[in-house]
Amino acid sequence: MFETDCLEQWVEQYRGEFSKGKCAAYIPALKEADPTQLGICMMGPDGQISRAGNYDAPFTLQSISKVIIYLAACTHHGIANVLEQVGEHRSCLDL
């Protein structure tokens, strides 16, 4: 697992990256989000927790939840079974 000091350095190194983009104003939860917050919290297989930055700040998952659900479905049903049922839609091409 990562050392907390290492994670703190990483958070501080990349915290300034928020100025290179902006939160999506058309999504209410993101419109209200503080783009300066950056945090990470990880738990290793041994249960050890490493955390840094604004790890305890509430946040909205938005599209990343699709990845989490996809991984859960593949774990539970198997990749081949999921791929038989799930297609793809590249929403970025619809802009």
mmCIF file of C-alpha atoms in Angstrom:
data_model
loop_
_atom_site.group_PDB
_atom_site.id
_atom_site.type_symbol
_atom_site.label_atom_id
_atom_site.label_comp_id
_atom_site.label_asym_id
_atom_site.label_seq_id
_atom_site.Cartn_x
_atom_site.Cartn_y
_atom_site.Cartn_z
ATOM 1 C CA MET A 1 0.000 0.000 0.000
ATOM 2 C CA PHE A 2 1.091 3.587 -0.529
ATOM 3 C CA GLU A 3 2.612 5.535 2.314
ATOM 4 C CA THR A 4 0.448 8.467 3.392
ATOM 5 C CA ASP A 5 3.395 10.882 2.994
ATOM 6 C CA CYS A 6 3.769 9.802 -0.625
ATOM 7 C CA LEU A 7 0.052 10.330 -1.263
ATOM 8 C CA GLU A 8 0.155 13.779 0.370
ATOM 9 C CA GLN A 9 3.020 14.763 -1.949
ATOM 10 C CA TRP A 10 1.077 13.490 -4.954
ATOM 11 C CA VAL A 11 -2.067 15.408 -3.959
ATOM 12 C CA GLU A 12 -0.149 18.648 -3.488
ATOM 13 C CA GLN A 13 1.744 18.140 -6.748
ATOM 14 C CA TYR A 14 -1.450 17.756 -8.782
ATOM 15 C CA ARG A 15 -3.862 19.994 -6.855
ATOM 16 C CA GLY A 16 -3.119 22.918 -9.215
ATOM 17 C CA GLU A 17 -4.322 20.956 -12.247
ATOM 18 C CA PHE A 18 -7.904 22.090 -11.500
ATOM 19 C CA SER A 19 -7.140 25.430 -13.162
ATOM 20 C CA LYS A 20 -6.756 23.655 -16.514
ATOM 21 C CA GLY A 21 -10.430 22.721 -16.690
ATOM 22 C CA LYS A 22 -13.815 23.502 -15.236
ATOM 23 C CA CYS A 23 -16.735 21.674 -13.723
ATOM 24 C CA ALA A 24 -19.658 20.955 -16.044
ATOM 25 C CA ALA A 25 -22.186 23.718 -15.365
ATOM 26 C CA TYR A 26 -25.036 21.751 -16.990
ATOM 27 C CA ILE A 27 -24.871 19.091 -14.246
ATOM 28 C CA PRO A 28 -26.294 20.611 -11.030
ATOM 29 C CA ALA A 29 -24.107 18.594 -8.650
ATOM 30 C CA LEU A 30 -20.960 19.544 -10.560
ATOM 31 C CA LYS A 31 -22.004 23.171 -10.925
ATOM 32 C CA GLU A 32 -21.864 23.399 -7.124
ATOM 33 C CA ALA A 33 -18.625 21.397 -6.787
ATOM 34 C CA ASP A 34 -15.415 22.926 -5.493
ATOM 35 C CA PRO A 35 -12.858 22.191 -8.230
ATOM 36 C CA THR A 36 -9.936 22.830 -5.897
ATOM 37 C CA GLN A 37 -10.674 19.730 -3.827
ATOM 38 C CA LEU A 38 -8.537 16.691 -4.480
ATOM 39 C CA GLY A 39 -8.336 13.656 -2.299
ATOM 40 C CA ILE A 40 -7.628 9.972 -2.366
ATOM 41 C CA CYS A 41 -8.430 7.098 -0.034
ATOM 42 C CA MET A 42 -7.377 3.533 -0.779
ATOM 43 C CA MET A 43 -7.712 0.273 1.095
ATOM 44 C CA GLY A 44 -5.319 -2.562 0.416
ATOM 45 C CA PRO A 45 -6.208 -6.253 0.480
ATOM 46 C CA ASP A 46 -4.870 -6.400 4.032
ATOM 47 C CA GLY A 47 -7.314 -3.698 5.150
ATOM 48 C CA GLN A 48 -4.645 -1.016 5.515
ATOM 49 C CA ILE A 49 -6.038 2.422 4.619
ATOM 50 C CA SER A 50 -3.978 5.179 3.024
ATOM 51 C CA ARG A 51 -5.493 8.631 2.529
ATOM 52 C CA ALA A 52 -4.500 12.173 1.662
ATOM 53 C CA GLY A 53 -5.945 15.557 0.769
ATOM 54 C CA ASN A 54 -9.708 16.116 0.855
ATOM 55 C CA TYR A 55 -10.426 12.388 1.136
ATOM 56 C CA ASP A 56 -13.379 12.973 3.460
ATOM 57 C CA ALA A 57 -15.113 15.625 1.322
ATOM 58 C CA PRO A 58 -18.443 14.566 -0.205
ATOM 59 C CA PHE A 59 -18.346 14.225 -3.983
ATOM 60 C CA THR A 60 -20.537 13.096 -6.847
ATOM 61 C CA LEU A 61 -19.617 9.973 -8.794
ATOM 62 C CA GLN A 62 -21.311 10.836 -12.101
ATOM 63 C CA SER A 63 -20.039 8.712 -15.012
ATOM 64 C CA ILE A 64 -17.294 6.974 -13.027
ATOM 65 C CA SER A 65 -20.104 4.956 -11.428
ATOM 66 C CA LYS A 66 -20.517 3.203 -14.793
ATOM 67 C CA VAL A 67 -17.000 1.771 -14.484
ATOM 68 C CA ILE A 68 -17.691 0.545 -10.959
ATOM 69 C CA ILE A 69 -20.958 -1.136 -11.988
ATOM 70 C CA TYR A 70 -19.312 -2.654 -15.075
ATOM 71 C CA LEU A 71 -16.525 -4.152 -12.953
ATOM 72 C CA ALA A 72 -19.051 -5.506 -10.466
ATOM 73 C CA ALA A 73 -21.109 -7.064 -13.283
ATOM 74 C CA CYS A 74 -18.015 -8.664 -14.852
ATOM 75 C CA THR A 75 -16.925 -10.026 -11.484
ATOM 76 C CA HIS A 76 -20.357 -11.453 -10.718
ATOM 77 C CA HIS A 77 -21.432 -12.689 -14.174
ATOM 78 C CA GLY A 78 -18.134 -13.084 -16.061
ATOM 79 C CA ILE A 79 -16.759 -10.863 -18.798
ATOM 80 C CA ALA A 80 -18.066 -12.983 -21.697
ATOM 81 C CA ASN A 81 -21.628 -12.950 -20.332
ATOM 82 C CA VAL A 82 -21.555 -9.206 -19.732
ATOM 83 C CA LEU A 83 -20.199 -8.494 -23.211
ATOM 84 C CA GLU A 84 -23.084 -10.475 -24.719
ATOM 85 C CA GLN A 85 -25.532 -8.090 -23.046
ATOM 86 C CA VAL A 86 -23.727 -4.748 -22.902
ATOM 87 C CA GLY A 87 -22.780 -2.597 -25.861
ATOM 88 C CA GLU A 88 -21.038 0.733 -26.004
ATOM 89 C CA HIS A 89 -22.098 4.301 -26.509
ATOM 90 C CA ARG A 90 -19.454 6.974 -26.832
ATOM 91 C CA SER A 91 -21.286 9.957 -25.419
ATOM 92 C CA CYS A 92 -18.394 12.275 -26.255
ATOM 93 C CA LEU A 93 -19.212 11.826 -29.950
ATOM 94 C CA ASP A 94 -22.712 13.210 -29.395
ATOM 95 C CA LEU A 95 -21.482 16.701 -28.488
#
